[in-house]
PDB file of C-alpha atoms in Angstrom:
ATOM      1  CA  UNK A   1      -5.668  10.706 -14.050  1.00  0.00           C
ATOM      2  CA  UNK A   2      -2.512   8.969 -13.177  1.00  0.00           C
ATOM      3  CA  UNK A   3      -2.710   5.542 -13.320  1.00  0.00           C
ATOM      4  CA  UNK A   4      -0.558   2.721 -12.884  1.00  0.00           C
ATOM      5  CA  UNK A   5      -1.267  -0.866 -14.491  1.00  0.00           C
ATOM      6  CA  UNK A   6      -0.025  -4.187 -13.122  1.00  0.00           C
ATOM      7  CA  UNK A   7      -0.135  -7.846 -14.698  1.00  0.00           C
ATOM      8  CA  UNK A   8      -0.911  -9.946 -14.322  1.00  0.00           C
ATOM      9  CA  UNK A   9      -3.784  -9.988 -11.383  1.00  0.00           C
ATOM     10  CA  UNK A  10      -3.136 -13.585 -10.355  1.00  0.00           C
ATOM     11  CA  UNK A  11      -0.925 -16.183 -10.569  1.00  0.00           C
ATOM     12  CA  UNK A  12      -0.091 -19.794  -9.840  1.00  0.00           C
ATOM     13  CA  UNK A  13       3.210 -21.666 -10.221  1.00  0.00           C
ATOM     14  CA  UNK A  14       4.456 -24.723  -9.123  1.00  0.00           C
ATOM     15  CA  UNK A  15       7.103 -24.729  -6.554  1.00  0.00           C
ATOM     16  CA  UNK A  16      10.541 -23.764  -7.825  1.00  0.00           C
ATOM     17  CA  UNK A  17       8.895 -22.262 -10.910  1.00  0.00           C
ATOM     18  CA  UNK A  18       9.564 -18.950 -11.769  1.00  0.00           C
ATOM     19  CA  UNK A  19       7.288 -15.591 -11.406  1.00  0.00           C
ATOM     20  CA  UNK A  20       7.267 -12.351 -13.246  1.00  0.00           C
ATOM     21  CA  UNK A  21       4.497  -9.483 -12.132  1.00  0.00           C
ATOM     22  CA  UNK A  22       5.001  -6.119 -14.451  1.00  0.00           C
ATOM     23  CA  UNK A  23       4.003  -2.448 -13.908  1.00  0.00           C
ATOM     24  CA  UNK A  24       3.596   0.045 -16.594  1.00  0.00           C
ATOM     25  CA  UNK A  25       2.200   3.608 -16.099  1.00  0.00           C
ATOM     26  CA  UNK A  26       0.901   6.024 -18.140  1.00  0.00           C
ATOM     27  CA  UNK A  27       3.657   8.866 -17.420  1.00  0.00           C
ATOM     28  CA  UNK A  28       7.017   8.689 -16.344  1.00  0.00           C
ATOM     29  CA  UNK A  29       7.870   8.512 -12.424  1.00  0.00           C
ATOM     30  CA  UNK A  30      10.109   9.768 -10.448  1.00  0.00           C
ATOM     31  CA  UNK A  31      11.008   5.930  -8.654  1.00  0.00           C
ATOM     32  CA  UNK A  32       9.075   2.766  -8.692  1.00  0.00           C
ATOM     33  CA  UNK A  33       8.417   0.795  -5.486  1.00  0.00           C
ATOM     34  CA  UNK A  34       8.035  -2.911  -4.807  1.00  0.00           C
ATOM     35  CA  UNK A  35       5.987  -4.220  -1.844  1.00  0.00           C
ATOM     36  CA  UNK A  36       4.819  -7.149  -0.212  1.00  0.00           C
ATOM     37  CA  UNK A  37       1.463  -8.077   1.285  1.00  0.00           C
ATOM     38  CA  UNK A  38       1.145 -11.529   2.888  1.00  0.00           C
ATOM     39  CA  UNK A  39      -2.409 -12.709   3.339  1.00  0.00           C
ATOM     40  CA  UNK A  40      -3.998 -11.187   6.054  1.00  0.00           C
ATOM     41  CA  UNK A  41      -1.121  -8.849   6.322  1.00  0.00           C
ATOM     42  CA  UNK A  42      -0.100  -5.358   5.621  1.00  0.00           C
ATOM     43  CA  UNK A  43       2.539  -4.160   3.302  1.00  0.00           C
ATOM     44  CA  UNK A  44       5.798  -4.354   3.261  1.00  0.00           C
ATOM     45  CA  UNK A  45       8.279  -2.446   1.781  1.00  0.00           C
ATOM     46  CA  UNK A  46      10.653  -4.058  -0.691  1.00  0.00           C
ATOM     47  CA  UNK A  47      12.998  -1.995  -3.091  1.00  0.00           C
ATOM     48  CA  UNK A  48      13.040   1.408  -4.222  1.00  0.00           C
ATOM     49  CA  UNK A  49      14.527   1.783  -7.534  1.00  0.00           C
ATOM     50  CA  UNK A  50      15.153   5.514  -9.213  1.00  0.00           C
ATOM     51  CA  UNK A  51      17.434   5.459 -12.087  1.00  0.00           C
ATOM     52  CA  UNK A  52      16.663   4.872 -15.434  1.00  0.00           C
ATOM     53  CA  UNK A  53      17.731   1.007 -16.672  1.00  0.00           C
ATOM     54  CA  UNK A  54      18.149   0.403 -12.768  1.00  0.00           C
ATOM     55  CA  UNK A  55      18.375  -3.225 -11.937  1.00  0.00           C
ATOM     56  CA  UNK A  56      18.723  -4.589  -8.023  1.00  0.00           C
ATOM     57  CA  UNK A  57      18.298  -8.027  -6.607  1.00  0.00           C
ATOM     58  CA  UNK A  58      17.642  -9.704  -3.389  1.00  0.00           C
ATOM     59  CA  UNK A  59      18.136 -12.678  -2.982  1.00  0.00           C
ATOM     60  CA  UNK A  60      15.852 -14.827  -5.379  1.00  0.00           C
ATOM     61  CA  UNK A  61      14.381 -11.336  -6.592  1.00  0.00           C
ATOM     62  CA  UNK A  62      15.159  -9.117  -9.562  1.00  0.00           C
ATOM     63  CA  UNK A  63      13.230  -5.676 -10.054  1.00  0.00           C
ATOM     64  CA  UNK A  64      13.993  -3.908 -13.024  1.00  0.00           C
ATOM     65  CA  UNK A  65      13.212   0.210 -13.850  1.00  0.00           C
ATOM     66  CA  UNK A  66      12.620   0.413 -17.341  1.00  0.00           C
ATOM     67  CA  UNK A  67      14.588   3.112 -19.534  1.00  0.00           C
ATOM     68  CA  UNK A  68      11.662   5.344 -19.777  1.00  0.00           C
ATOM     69  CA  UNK A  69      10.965   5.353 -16.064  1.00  0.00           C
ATOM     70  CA  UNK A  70       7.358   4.100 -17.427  1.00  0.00           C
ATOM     71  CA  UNK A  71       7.694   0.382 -16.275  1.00  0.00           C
ATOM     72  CA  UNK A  72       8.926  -1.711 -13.962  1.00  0.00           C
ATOM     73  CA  UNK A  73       9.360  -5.395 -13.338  1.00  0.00           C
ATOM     74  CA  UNK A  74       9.623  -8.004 -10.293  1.00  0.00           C
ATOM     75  CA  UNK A  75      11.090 -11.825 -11.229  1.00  0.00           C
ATOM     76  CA  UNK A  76      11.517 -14.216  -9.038  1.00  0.00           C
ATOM     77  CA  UNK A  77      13.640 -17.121  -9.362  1.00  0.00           C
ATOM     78  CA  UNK A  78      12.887 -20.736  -8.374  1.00  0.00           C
ATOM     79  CA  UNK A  79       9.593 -19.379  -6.500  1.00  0.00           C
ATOM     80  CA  UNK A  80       9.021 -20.908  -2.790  1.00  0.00           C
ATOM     81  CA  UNK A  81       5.954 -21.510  -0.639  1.00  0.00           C
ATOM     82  CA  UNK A  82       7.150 -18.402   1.583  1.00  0.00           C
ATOM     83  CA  UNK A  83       6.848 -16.496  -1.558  1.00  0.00           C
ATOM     84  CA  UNK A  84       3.288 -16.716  -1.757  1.00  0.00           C
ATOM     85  CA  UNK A  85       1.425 -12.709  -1.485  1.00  0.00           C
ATOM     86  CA  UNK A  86       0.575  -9.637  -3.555  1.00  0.00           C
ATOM     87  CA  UNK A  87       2.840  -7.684  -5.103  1.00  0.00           C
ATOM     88  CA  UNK A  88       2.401  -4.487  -5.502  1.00  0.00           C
ATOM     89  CA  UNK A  89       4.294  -1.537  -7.384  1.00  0.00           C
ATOM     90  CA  UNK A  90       3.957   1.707  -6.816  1.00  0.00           C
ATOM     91  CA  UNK A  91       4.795   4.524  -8.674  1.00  0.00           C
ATOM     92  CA  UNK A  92       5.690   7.978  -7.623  1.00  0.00           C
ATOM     93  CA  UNK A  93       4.655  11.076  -9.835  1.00  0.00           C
ATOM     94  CA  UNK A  94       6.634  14.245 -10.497  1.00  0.00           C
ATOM     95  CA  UNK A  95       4.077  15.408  -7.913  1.00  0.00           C
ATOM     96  CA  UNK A  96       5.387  13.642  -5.046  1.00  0.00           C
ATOM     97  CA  UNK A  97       2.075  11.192  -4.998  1.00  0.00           C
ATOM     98  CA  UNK A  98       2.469   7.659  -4.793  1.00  0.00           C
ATOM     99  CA  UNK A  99       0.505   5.453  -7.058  1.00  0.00           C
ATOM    100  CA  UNK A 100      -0.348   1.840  -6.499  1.00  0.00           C
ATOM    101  CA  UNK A 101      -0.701  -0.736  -9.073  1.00  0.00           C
ATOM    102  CA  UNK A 102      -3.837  -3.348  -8.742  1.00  0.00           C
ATOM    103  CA  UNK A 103      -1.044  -5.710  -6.964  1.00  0.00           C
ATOM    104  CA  UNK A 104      -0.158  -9.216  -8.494  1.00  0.00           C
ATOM    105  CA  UNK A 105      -1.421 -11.926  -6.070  1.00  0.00           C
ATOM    106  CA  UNK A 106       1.145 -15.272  -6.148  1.00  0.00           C
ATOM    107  CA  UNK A 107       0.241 -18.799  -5.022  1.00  0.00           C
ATOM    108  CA  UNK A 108       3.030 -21.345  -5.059  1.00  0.00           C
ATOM    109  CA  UNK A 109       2.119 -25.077  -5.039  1.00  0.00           C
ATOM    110  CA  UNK A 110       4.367 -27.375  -3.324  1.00  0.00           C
TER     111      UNK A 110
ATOM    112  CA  UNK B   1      12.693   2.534   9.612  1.00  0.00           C
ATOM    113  CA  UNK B   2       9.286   3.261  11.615  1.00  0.00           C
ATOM    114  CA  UNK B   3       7.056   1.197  13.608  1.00  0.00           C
ATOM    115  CA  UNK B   4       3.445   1.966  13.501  1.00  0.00           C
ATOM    116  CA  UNK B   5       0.839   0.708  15.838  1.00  0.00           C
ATOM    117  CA  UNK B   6      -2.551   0.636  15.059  1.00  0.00           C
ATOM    118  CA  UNK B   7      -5.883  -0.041  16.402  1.00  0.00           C
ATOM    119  CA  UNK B   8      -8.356  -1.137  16.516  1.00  0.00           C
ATOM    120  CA  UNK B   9      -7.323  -4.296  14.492  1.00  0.00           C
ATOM    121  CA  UNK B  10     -10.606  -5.052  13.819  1.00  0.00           C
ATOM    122  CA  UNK B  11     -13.886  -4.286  14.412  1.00  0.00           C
ATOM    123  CA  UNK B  12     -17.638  -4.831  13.484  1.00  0.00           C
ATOM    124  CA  UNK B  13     -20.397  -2.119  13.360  1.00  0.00           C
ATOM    125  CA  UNK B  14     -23.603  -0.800  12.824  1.00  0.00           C
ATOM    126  CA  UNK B  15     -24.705   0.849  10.237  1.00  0.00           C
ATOM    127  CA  UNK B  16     -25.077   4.697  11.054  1.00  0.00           C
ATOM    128  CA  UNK B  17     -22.224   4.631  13.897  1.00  0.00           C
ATOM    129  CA  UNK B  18     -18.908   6.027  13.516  1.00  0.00           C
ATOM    130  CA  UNK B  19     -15.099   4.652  13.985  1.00  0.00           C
ATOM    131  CA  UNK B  20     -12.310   6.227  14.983  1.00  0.00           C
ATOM    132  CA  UNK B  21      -8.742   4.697  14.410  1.00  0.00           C
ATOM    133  CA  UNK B  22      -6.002   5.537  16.073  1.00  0.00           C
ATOM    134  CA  UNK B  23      -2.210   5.521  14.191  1.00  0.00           C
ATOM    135  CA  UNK B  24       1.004   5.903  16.664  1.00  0.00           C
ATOM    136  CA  UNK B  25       4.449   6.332  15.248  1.00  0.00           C
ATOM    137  CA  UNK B  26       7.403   5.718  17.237  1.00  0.00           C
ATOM    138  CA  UNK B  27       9.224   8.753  15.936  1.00  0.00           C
ATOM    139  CA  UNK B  28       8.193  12.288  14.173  1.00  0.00           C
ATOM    140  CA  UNK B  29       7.149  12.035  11.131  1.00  0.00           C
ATOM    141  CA  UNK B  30       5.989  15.036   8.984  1.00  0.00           C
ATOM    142  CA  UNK B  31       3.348  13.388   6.801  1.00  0.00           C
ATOM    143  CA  UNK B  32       0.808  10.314   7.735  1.00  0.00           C
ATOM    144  CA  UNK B  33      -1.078   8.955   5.224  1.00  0.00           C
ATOM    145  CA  UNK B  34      -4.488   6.663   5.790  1.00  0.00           C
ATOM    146  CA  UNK B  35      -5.156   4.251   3.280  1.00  0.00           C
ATOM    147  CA  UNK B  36      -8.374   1.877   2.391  1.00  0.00           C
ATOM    148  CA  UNK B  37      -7.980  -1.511   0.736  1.00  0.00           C
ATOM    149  CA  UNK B  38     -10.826  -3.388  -0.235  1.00  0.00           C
ATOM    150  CA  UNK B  39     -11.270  -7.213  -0.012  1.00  0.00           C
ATOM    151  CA  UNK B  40      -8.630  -8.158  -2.714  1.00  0.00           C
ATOM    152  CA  UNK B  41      -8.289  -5.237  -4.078  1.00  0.00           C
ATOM    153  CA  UNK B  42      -5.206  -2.496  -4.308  1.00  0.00           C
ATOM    154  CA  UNK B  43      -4.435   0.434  -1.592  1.00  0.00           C
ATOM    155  CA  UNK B  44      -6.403   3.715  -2.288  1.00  0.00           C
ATOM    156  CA  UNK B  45      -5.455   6.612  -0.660  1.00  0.00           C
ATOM    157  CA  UNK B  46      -7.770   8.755   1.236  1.00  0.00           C
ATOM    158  CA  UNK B  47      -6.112  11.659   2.896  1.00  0.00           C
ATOM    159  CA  UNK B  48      -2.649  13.043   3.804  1.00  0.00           C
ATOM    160  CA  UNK B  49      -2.590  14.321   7.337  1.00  0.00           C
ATOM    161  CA  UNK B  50      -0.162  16.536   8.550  1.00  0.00           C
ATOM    162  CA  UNK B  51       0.146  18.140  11.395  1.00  0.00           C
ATOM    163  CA  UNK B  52      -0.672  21.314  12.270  1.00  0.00           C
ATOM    164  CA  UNK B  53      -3.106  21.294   8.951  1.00  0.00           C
ATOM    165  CA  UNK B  54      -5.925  20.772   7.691  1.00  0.00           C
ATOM    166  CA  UNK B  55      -5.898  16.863   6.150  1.00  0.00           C
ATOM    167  CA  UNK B  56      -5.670  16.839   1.658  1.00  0.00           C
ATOM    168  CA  UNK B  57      -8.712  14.651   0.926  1.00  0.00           C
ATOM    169  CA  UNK B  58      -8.409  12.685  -2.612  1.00  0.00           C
ATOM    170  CA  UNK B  59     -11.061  12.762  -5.256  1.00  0.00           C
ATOM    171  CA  UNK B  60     -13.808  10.855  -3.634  1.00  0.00           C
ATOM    172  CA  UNK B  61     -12.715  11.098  -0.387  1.00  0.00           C
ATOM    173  CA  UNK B  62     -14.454  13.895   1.726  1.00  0.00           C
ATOM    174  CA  UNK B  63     -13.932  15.314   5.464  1.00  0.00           C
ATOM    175  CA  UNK B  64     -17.324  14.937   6.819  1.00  0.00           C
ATOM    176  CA  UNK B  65     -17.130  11.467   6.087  1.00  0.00           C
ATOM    177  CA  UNK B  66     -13.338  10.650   6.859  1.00  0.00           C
ATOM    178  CA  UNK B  67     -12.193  13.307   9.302  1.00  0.00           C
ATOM    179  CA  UNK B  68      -9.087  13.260  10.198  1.00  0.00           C
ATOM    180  CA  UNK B  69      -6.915  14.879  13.386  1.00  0.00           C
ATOM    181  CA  UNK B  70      -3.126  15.068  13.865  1.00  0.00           C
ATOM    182  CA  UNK B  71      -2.584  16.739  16.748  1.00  0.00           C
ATOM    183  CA  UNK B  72       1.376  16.263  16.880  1.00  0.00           C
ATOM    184  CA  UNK B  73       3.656  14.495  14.879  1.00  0.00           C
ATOM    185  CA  UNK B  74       3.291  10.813  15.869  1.00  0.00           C
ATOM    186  CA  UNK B  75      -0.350  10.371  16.308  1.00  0.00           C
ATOM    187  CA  UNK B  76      -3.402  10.605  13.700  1.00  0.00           C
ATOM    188  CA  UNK B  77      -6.942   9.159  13.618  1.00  0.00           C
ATOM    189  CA  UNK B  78      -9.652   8.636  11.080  1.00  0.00           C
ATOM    190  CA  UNK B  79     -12.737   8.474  11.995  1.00  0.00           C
ATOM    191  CA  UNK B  80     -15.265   6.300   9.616  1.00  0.00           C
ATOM    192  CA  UNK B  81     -18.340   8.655  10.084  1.00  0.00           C
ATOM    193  CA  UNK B  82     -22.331   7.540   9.418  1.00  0.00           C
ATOM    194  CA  UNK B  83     -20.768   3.676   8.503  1.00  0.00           C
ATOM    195  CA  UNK B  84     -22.679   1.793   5.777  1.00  0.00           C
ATOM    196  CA  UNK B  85     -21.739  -1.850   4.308  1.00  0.00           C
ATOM    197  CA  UNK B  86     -19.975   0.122   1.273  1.00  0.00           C
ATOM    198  CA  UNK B  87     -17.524   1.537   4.238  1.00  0.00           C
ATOM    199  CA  UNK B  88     -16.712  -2.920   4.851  1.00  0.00           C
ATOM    200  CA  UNK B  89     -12.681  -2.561   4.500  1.00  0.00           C
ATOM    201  CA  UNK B  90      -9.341  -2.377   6.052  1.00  0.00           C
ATOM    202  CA  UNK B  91      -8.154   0.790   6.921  1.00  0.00           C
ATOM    203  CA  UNK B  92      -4.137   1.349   6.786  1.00  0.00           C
ATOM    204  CA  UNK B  93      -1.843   4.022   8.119  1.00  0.00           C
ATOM    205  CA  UNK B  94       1.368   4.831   7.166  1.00  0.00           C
ATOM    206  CA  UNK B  95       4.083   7.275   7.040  1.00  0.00           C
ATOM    207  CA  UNK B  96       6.628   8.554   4.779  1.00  0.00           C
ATOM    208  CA  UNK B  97       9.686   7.451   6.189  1.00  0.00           C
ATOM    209  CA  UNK B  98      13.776   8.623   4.946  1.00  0.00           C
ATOM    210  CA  UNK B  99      14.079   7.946   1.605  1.00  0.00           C
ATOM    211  CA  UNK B 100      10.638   8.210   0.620  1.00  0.00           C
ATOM    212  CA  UNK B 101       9.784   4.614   1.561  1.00  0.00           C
ATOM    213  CA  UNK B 102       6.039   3.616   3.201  1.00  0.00           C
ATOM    214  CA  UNK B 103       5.815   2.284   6.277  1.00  0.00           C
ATOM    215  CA  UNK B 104       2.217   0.543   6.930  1.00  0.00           C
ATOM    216  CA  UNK B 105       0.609  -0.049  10.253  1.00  0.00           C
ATOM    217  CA  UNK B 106      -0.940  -3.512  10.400  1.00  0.00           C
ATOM    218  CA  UNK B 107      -4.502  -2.307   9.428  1.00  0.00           C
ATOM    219  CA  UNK B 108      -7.680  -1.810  10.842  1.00  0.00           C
ATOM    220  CA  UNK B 109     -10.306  -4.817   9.315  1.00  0.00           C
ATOM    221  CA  UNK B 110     -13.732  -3.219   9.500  1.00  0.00           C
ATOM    222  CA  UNK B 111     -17.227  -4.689   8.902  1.00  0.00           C
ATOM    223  CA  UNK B 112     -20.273  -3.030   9.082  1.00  0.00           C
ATOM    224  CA  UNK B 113     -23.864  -4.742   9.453  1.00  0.00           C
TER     225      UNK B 113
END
């Protein structure tokens, strides 16, 4: 079936260091979408992107759509403590059905 | 946006009893979706419920043990039927809001002895 793949699973940076979680999946999607689970939290919707090459940034954060519509990418700049979560991308099919990746789970050192 | 409340926020259970969750949107919504994420693990989804319907189970994911009711278009439940320690998770809701964007209730943490 559908899948889609996220990397890495964990990771730890030092404070101010930056933070790159990627998302590839195995056919091309309609949009990719970026959320947010703190711990002990539910998730929380981040960015939507839908075109192909589409970049958008908040802030600190910069999600990239790959050309293909295949992969995705969230960076974050000069990572802080409040950053600290799982990311998760999810991927909608030409189906309609939303597909999440296995999440990215970030812990910042101060 | 939506805002989703959900509850029980957390409960522990038996083994062989059942749990129903409850899901309340504060607006229509045409599709609900229930969700199960194990400890550290990503969301799986278990059902689409919509109302007026029957709820689409996944692969895995059956209605004797899950069943699910919509009766209108803000409300669902799940209920967590004949629990065992495999059925140890959090539950989510959420619903498809404008613009195709997920909107997740705060989750329902479940144990089961």
């Amino acid at each position: 079936g559908q899948q889609v793949m996220q990397i890495p699973q964990y990771q730890h940076v030092q404070e101010g260091e930056d933070f790159t979680t990627y998302c590839n999946s195995s056919t091309t999607l309609s949009n990719i979408q970026w959320y947010k689970q703190r711990p002990g939290g539910h998730p929380v919707f981040l960015i939507q992107l839908v075109k192909s090459g589409e970049v958008k940034k908040q802030k600190r954060l910069t999600f990239q759509f790959g050309e293909a519509k295949k992969n995705s990418s969230l960076h974050i700049t000069a990572t802080q403590t409040t950053d600290v979560g799982t990311y998760f991308c999810a991927g909608r099919s030409n189906t309609g059905k939303l597909i999440f990746g296995q999440g990215t789970t970030l812990q910042v050192k101060p | 946006s939506a805002v989703i409340s959900q509850k029980p926020s957390r409960d522990i259970c038996q083994r062989g009893t059942s749990l129903t969750i409850q899901c309340q949107v504060d607006s229509q919504v045409t599709m609900m979706f229930w969700y199960r994420q194990q400890p550290g693990q990503s969301l799986t989804l278990i059902a689409t419920a919509n109302q007026g319907s029957e709820a689409t189970y996944e692969s895995g994911f059956v209605i004797d043990k899950f069943p699910i009711s919509r009766p209108n278009l803000t409300f669902s439940t799940l209920t967590v039927s004949n629990m065992s320690p495999e059925d140890s998770s959090i539950y989510l809701c959420s619903v498809d809001s404008g613009g195709n964007i997920q909107y997740f209730g705060a989750g329902t943490r479940l144990s089961v002895l």
